[in-house]
Structures are given as structure tokens and as C-alpha cells.
PDB file of C-alpha atoms in Angstrom:
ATOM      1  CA  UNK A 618       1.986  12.811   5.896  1.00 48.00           C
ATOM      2  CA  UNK A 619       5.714  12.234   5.677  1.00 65.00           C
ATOM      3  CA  UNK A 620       5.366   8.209   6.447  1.00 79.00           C
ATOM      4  CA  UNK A 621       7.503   6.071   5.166  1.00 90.00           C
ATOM      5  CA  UNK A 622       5.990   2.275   5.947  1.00 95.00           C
ATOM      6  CA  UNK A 623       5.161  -0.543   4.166  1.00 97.00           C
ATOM      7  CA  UNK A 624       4.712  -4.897   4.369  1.00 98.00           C
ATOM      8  CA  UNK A 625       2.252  -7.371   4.730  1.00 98.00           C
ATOM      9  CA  UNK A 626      -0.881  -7.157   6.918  1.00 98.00           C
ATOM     10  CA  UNK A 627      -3.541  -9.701   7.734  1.00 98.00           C
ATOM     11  CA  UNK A 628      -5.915 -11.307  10.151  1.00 97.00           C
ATOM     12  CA  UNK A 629      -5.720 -14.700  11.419  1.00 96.00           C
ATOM     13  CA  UNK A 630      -7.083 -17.408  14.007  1.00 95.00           C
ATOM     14  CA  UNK A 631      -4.116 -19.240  13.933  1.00 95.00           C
ATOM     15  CA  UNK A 632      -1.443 -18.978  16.836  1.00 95.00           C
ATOM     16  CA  UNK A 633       0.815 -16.124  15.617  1.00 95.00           C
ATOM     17  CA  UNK A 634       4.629 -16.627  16.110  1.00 95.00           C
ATOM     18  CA  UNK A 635       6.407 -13.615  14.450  1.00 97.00           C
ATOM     19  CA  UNK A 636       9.699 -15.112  14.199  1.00 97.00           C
ATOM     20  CA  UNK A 637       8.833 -17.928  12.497  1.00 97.00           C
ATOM     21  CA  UNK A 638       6.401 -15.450   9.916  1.00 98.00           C
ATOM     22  CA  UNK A 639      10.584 -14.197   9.151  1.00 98.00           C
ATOM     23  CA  UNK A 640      11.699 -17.432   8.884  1.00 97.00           C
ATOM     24  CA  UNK A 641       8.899 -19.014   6.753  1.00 97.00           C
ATOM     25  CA  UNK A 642       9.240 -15.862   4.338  1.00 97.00           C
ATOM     26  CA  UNK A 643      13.175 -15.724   3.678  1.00 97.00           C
ATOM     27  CA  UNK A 644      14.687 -18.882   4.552  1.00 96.00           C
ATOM     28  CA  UNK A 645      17.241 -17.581   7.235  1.00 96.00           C
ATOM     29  CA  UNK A 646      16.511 -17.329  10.974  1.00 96.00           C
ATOM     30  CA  UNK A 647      16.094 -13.948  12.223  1.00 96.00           C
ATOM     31  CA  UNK A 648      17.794 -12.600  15.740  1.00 95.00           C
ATOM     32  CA  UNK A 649      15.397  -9.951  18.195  1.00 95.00           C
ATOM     33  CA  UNK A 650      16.606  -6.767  18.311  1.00 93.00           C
ATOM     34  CA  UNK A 651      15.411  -4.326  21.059  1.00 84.00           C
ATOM     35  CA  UNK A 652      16.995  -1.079  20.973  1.00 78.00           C
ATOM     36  CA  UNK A 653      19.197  -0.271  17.593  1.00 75.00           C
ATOM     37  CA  UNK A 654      19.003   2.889  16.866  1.00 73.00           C
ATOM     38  CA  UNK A 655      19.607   2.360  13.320  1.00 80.00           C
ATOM     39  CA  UNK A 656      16.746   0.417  13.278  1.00 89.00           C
ATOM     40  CA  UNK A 657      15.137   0.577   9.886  1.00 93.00           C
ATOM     41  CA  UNK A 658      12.365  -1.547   7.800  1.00 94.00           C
ATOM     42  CA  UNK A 659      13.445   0.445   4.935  1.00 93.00           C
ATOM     43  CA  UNK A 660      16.543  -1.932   5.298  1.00 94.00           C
ATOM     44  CA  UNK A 661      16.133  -5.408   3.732  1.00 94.00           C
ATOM     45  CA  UNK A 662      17.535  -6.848   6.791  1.00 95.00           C
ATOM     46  CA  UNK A 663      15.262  -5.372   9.204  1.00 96.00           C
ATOM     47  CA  UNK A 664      11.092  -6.584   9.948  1.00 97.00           C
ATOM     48  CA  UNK A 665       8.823  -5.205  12.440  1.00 96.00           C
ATOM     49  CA  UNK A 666       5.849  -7.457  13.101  1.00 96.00           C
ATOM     50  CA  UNK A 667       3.045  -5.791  15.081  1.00 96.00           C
ATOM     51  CA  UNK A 668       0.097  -7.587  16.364  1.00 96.00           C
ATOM     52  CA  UNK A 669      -2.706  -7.722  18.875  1.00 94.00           C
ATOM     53  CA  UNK A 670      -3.551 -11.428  18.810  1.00 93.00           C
ATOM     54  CA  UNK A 671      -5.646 -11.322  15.556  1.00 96.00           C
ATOM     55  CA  UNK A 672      -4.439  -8.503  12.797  1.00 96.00           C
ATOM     56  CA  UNK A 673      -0.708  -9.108  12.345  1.00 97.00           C
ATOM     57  CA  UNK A 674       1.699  -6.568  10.315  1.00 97.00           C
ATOM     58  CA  UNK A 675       4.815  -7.355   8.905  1.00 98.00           C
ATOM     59  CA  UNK A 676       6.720  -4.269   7.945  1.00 97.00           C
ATOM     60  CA  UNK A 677       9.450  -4.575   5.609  1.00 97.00           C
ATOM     61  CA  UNK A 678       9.920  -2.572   2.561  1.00 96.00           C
ATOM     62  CA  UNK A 679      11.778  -4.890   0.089  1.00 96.00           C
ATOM     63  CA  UNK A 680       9.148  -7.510   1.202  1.00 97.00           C
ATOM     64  CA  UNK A 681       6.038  -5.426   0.295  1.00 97.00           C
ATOM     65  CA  UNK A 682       7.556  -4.362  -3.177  1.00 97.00           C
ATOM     66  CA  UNK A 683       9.061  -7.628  -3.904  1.00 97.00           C
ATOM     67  CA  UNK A 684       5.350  -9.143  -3.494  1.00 97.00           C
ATOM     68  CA  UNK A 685       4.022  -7.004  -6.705  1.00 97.00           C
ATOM     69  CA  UNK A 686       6.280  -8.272  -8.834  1.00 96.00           C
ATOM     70  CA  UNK A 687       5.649 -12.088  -7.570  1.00 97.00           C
ATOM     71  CA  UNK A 688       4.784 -15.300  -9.363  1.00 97.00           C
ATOM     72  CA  UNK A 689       1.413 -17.036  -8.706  1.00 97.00           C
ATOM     73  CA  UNK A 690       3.469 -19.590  -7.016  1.00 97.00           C
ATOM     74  CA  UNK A 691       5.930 -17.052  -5.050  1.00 98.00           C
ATOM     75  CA  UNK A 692       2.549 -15.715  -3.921  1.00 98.00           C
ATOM     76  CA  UNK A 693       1.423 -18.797  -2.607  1.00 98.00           C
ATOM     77  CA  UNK A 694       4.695 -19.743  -0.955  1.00 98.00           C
ATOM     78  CA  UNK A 695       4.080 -15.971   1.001  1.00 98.00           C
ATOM     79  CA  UNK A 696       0.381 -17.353   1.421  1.00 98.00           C
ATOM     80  CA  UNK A 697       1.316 -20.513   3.123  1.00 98.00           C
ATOM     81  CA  UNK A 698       3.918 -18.416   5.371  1.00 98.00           C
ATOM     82  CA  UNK A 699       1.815 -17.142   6.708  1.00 98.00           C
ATOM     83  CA  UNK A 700      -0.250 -19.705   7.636  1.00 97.00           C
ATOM     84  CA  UNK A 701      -3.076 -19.585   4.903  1.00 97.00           C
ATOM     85  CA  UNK A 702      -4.932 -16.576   5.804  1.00 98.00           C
ATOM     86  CA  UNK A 703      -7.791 -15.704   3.739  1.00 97.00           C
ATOM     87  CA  UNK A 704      -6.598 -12.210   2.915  1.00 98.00           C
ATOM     88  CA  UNK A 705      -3.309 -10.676   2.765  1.00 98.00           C
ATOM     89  CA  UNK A 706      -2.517  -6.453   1.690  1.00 98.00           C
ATOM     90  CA  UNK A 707       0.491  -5.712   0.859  1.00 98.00           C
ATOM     91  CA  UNK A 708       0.931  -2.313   1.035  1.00 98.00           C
ATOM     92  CA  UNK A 709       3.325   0.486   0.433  1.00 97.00           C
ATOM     93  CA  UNK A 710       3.366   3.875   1.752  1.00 96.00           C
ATOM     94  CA  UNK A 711       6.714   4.899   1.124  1.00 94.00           C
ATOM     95  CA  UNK A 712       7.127   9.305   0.666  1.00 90.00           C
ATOM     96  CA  UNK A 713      10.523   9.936   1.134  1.00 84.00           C
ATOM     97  CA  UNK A 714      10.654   8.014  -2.563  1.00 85.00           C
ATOM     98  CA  UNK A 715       7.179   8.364  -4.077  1.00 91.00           C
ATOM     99  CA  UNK A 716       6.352   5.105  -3.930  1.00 95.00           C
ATOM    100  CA  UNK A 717       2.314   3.935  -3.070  1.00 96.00           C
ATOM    101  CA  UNK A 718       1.221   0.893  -4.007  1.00 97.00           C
ATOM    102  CA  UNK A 719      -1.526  -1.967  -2.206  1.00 98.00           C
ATOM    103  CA  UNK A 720      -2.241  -5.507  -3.312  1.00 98.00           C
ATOM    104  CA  UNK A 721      -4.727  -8.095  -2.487  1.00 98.00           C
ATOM    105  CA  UNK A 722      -4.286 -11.560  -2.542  1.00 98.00           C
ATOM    106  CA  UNK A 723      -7.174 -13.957  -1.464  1.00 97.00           C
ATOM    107  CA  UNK A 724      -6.109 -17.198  -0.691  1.00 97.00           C
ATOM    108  CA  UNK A 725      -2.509 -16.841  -1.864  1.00 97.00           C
ATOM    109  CA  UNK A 726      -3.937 -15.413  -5.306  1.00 98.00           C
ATOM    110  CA  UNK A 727      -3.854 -11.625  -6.855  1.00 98.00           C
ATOM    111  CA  UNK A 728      -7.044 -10.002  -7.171  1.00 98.00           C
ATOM    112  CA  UNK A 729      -5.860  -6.546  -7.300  1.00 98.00           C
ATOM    113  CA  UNK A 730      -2.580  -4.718  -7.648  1.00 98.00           C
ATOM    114  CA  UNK A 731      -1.664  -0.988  -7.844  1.00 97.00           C
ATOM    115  CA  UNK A 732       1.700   0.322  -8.175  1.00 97.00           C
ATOM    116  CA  UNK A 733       3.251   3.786  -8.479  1.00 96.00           C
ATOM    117  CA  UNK A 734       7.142   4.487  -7.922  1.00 93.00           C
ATOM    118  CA  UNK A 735       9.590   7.268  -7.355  1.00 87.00           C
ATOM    119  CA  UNK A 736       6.503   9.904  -7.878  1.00 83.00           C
ATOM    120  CA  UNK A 737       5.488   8.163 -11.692  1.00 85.00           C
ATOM    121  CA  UNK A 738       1.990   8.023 -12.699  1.00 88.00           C
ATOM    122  CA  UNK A 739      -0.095   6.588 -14.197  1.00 90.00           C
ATOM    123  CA  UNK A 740       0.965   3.426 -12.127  1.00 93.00           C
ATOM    124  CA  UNK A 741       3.696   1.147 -13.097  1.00 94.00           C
ATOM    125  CA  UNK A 742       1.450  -1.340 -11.968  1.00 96.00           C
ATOM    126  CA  UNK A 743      -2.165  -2.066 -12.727  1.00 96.00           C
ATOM    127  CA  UNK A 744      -4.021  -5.548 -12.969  1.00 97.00           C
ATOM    128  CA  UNK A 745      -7.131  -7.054 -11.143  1.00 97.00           C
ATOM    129  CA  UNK A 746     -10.357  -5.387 -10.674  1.00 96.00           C
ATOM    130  CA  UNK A 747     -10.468  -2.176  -8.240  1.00 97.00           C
ATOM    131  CA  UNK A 748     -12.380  -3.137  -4.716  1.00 96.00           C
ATOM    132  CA  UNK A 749     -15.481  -1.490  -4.248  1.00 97.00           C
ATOM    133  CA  UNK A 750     -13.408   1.308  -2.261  1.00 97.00           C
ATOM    134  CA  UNK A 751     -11.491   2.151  -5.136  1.00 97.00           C
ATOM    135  CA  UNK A 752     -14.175   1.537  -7.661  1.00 97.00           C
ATOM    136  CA  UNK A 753     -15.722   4.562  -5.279  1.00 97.00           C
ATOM    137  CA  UNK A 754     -13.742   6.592  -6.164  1.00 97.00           C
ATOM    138  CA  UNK A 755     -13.314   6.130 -10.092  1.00 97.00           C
ATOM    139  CA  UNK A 756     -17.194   6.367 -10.256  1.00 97.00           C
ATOM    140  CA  UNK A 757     -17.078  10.150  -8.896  1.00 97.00           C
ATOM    141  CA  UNK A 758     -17.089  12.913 -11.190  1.00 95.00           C
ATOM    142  CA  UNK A 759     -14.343  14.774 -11.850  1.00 94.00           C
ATOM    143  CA  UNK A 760     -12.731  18.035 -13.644  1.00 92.00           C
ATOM    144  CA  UNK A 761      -9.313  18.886 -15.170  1.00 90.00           C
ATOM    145  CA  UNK A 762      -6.245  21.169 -13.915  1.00 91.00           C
ATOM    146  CA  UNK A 763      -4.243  22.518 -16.764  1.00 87.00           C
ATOM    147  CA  UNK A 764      -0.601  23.391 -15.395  1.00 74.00           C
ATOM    148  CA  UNK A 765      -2.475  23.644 -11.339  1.00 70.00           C
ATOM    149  CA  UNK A 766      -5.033  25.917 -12.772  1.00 74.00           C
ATOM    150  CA  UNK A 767      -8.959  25.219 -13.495  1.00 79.00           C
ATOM    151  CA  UNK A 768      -9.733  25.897 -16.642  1.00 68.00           C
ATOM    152  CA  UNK A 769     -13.291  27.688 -18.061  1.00 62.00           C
ATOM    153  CA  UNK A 770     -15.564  25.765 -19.702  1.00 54.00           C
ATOM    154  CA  UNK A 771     -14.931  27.456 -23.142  1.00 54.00           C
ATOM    155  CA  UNK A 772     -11.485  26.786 -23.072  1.00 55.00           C
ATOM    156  CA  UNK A 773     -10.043  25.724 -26.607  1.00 52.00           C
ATOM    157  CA  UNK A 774      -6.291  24.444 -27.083  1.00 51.00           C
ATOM    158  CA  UNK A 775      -4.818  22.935 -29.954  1.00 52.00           C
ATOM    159  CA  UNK A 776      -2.640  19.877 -30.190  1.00 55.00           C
ATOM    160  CA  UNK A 777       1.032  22.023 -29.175  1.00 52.00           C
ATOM    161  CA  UNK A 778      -0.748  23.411 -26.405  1.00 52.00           C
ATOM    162  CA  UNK A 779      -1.718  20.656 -25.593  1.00 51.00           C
ATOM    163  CA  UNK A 780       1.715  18.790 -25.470  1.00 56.00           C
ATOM    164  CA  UNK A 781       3.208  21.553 -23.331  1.00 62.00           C
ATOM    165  CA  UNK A 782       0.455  21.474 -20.442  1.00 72.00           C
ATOM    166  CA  UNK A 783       0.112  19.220 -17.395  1.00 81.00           C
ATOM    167  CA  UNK A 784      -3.370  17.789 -16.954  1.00 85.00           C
ATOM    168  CA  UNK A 785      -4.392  16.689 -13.991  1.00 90.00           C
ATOM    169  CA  UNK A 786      -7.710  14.703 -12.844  1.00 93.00           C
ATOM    170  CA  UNK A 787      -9.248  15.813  -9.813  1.00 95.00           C
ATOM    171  CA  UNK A 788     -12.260  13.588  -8.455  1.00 96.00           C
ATOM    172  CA  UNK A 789     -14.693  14.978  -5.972  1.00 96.00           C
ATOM    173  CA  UNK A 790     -18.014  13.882  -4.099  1.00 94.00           C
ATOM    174  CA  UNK A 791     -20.722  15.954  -2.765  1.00 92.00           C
ATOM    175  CA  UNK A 792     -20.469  19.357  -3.967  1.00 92.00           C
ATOM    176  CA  UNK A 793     -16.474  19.254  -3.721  1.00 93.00           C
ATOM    177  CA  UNK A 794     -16.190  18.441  -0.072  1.00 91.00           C
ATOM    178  CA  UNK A 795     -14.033  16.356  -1.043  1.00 94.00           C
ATOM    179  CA  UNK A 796     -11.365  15.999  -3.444  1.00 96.00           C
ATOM    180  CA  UNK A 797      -8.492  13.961  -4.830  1.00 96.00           C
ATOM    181  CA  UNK A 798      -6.127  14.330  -6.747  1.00 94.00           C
ATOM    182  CA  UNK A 799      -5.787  11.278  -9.845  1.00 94.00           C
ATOM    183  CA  UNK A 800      -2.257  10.618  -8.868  1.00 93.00           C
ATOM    184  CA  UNK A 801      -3.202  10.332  -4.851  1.00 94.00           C
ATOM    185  CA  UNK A 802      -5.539   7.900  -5.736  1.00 96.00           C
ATOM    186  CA  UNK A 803      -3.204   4.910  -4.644  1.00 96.00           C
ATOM    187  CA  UNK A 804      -2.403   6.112  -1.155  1.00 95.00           C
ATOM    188  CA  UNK A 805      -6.239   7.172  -0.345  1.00 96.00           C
ATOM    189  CA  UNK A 806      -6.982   3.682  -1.215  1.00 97.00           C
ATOM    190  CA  UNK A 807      -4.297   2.087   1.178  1.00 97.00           C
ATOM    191  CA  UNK A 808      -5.695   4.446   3.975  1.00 96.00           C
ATOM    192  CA  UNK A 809      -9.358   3.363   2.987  1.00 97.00           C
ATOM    193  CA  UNK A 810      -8.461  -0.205   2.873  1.00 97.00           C
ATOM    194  CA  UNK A 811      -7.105   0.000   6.336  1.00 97.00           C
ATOM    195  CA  UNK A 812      -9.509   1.810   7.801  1.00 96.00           C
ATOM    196  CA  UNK A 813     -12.082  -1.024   6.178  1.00 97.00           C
ATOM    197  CA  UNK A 814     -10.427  -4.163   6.815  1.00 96.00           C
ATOM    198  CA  UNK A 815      -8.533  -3.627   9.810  1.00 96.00           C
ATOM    199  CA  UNK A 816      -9.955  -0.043  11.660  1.00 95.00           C
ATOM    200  CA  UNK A 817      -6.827   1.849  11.041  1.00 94.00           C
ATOM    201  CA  UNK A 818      -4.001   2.831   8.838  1.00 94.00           C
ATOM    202  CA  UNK A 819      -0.813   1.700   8.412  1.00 91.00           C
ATOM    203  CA  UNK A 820       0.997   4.452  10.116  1.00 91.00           C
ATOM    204  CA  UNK A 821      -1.108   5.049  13.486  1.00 89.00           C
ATOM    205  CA  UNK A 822      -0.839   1.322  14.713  1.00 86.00           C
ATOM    206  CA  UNK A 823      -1.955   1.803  18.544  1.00 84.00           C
ATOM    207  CA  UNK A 824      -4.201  -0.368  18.839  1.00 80.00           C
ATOM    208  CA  UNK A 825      -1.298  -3.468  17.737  1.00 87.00           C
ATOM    209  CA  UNK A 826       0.118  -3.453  21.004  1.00 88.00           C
ATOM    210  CA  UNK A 827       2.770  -6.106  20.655  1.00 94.00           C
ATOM    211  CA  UNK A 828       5.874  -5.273  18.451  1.00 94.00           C
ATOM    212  CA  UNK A 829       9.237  -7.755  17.872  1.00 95.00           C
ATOM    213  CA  UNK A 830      11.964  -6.347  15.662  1.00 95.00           C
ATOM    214  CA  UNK A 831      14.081  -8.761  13.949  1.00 96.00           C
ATOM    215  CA  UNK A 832      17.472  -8.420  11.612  1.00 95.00           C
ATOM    216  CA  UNK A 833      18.173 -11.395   9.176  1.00 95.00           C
ATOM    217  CA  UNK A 834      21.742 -12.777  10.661  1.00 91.00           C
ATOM    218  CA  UNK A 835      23.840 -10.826   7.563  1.00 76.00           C
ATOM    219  CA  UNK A 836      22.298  -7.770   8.691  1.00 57.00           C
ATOM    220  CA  UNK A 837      23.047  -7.902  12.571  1.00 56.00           C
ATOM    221  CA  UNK A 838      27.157  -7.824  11.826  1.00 51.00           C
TER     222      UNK A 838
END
């Protein structure tokens, strides 16, 4: 895909006011930018809130990873941030580094969180139980690459051989319509989470028709 995106998404009732979301989440009061071309949310400084009255995004990298590796009551600080809403995704779609990861907090608490970085797997980070999309997914059936290659049934290998191979999982449905690759599991989920909870994906956001760009005030000099 060649996307490089990730934050905090979620739906709410409540009157959303995306500078204060910034404010609420880092403790410094951010300034609108309109126009920088070095414009980045890769940049710690830098958030992009999208929103169309009721899903709000909040795209920030270091905000999105920082949220995996939170405490139950850093989450809930996040949680009441954002004004209490009853789910929150963090999410992580990050290619230029490797990096795919989602988490789901319900009311300010961790249900599910999976991790990979700089290309790694198995995931750095695994806990919760998998939502039923995932779950999906891990129910299929599946066969085994050996160095990119299929093997035959009667293949036999011994323990060296087997130290000096790659094996690879590959799920499928149907009669291999489909397939997917163990270690594109995470980012299939983000996408399927989206495209569940929200009617999209992360990176094709048309539909959020009002964006604000902030820098924190170190970040604008």
C-alpha cells in the first residue's frame, strides 16, 4: 500500500473540539497549522484530527505507539481525553518502518492488543482475546511455505534442515480465494476493523470531511 498512518480513532455523541482532544492528551496547547509543507504526523509534534461530526481520528504516530505500551491508568487518562467514549482503536499502519499494530480499549480498558515492529514477527505485542474479525481469520485453514515455496505433502526434513528454512503460514478461505500471509495478519485486521466499526480504513478517509492540523508549541519554532 505504501501508507504510513497511524493514532486514535473513535465515535462519539459528545461535542467534538479537536484542539482541546491535543490539549487533554499532552498537557501543552497546540497552535493550527494550515499549509507547512513539512507537515508530518510521523513527527511527535505534529496531530491531524479528522472528523465528520461523529467518528473522530487523531493521527499521530508517537501517540498510537505510545498507547500499547500504556498503564491501565495512562489508558484511562487517554479515555477520559477524550471524553469517555465507549471504544477507542489505536492503530498503526506504519510501512516505511514495518510497523502494524491495533488496540482496543472499551471504556478506557485493554481488551485486545497486537503489535509488530520494524518488519519482526511473531508480534512484539500480544495480550487480550482476538475480536471475532481476527478470531476469523485464525479459525481458517492454512498450509506452510518453506523458503517461498509450497512444499509436497511427503516432504520429510530433519532438525538442520529445519533450522536453515523459513516457514511461513499462509491462511486461506474458500478454495484459496483468498489468502494471507501469517505475518500480514496485523494489518488485514486494522483494515477489517475499519471497515467494521467505522466503514473505511485508515488511509482513504473521504468521507471525514473536516481536518485541523496542529504542532505542540516546541515543534512550531
Amino acid at each position: 500500500m505504501g501508507f504510513s498512518i497511524a493514532g486514535l480513532a473513535f465515535k462519539t455523541q459528545k461535542e467534538i473540539t479537536p484542539a482541546n482532544y491535543i490539549a487533554r492528551l499532552t498537557g501543552m496547547e497546540p497552535v493550527t497549522v494550515t499549509g507547512d509543507s513539512e507537515f508530518d504526523t510521523r513527527d511527535a509534534g505534529s496531530f491531524r484530527v479528522e472528523t465528520d461530526g461523529e467518528t473522530v481520528l487523531i493521527i499521530n504516530a508517537d501517540l498510537a505507539l505510545n498507547t500499547f505500551r500504556s498503564s491501565s491508568e495512562q489508558l484511562q487518562q487517554i479515555y477520559h481525553a477524550l471524553d469517555m467514549p465507549e471504544e477507542i482503536i489505536a492503530f498503526a499502519v506504519l510501512e516505511s518502518g514495518g510497523t502494524y499494530g491495533y488496540a482496543i480499549l472499551h471504556q478506557g480498558v485493554l481488551v485486545r492488543a497486537r503489535l509488530q515492529e520494524s518488519g519482526d514477527f511473531p508480534p512484539s505485542i500480544e495480550t487480550g482475546i482476538p475480536p471475532a474479525i481476527e478470531q476469523a481469520w485464525l479459525d481458517c485453514p492454512f498450509y506452510l511455505l518453506y523458503d517461498g515455496e509450497e512444499a509436497d505433502d511427503d516432504l520429510v526434513m530433519d532438525e538442520d534442515e529445519l533450522d536453515e528454512v523459513e516457514i511461513e503460514k499462509v491462511y486461506y478461505k474458500g478454495d484459496r480465494e483468498e489468502e494471507l500471509l501469517e505475518c500480514q495478519l496485523t494489518e488485514k485486521v486494522v483494515e477489517e476493523l475499519f471497515e467494521d466499526r467505522f466503514g473505511f480504513t485508515p488511509w482513504n478517509t473521504s468521507e471525514l470531511e473536516e481536518v485541523f492540523e496542529f504542532k505542540l508549541p516546541a515543534a512550531t519554532h
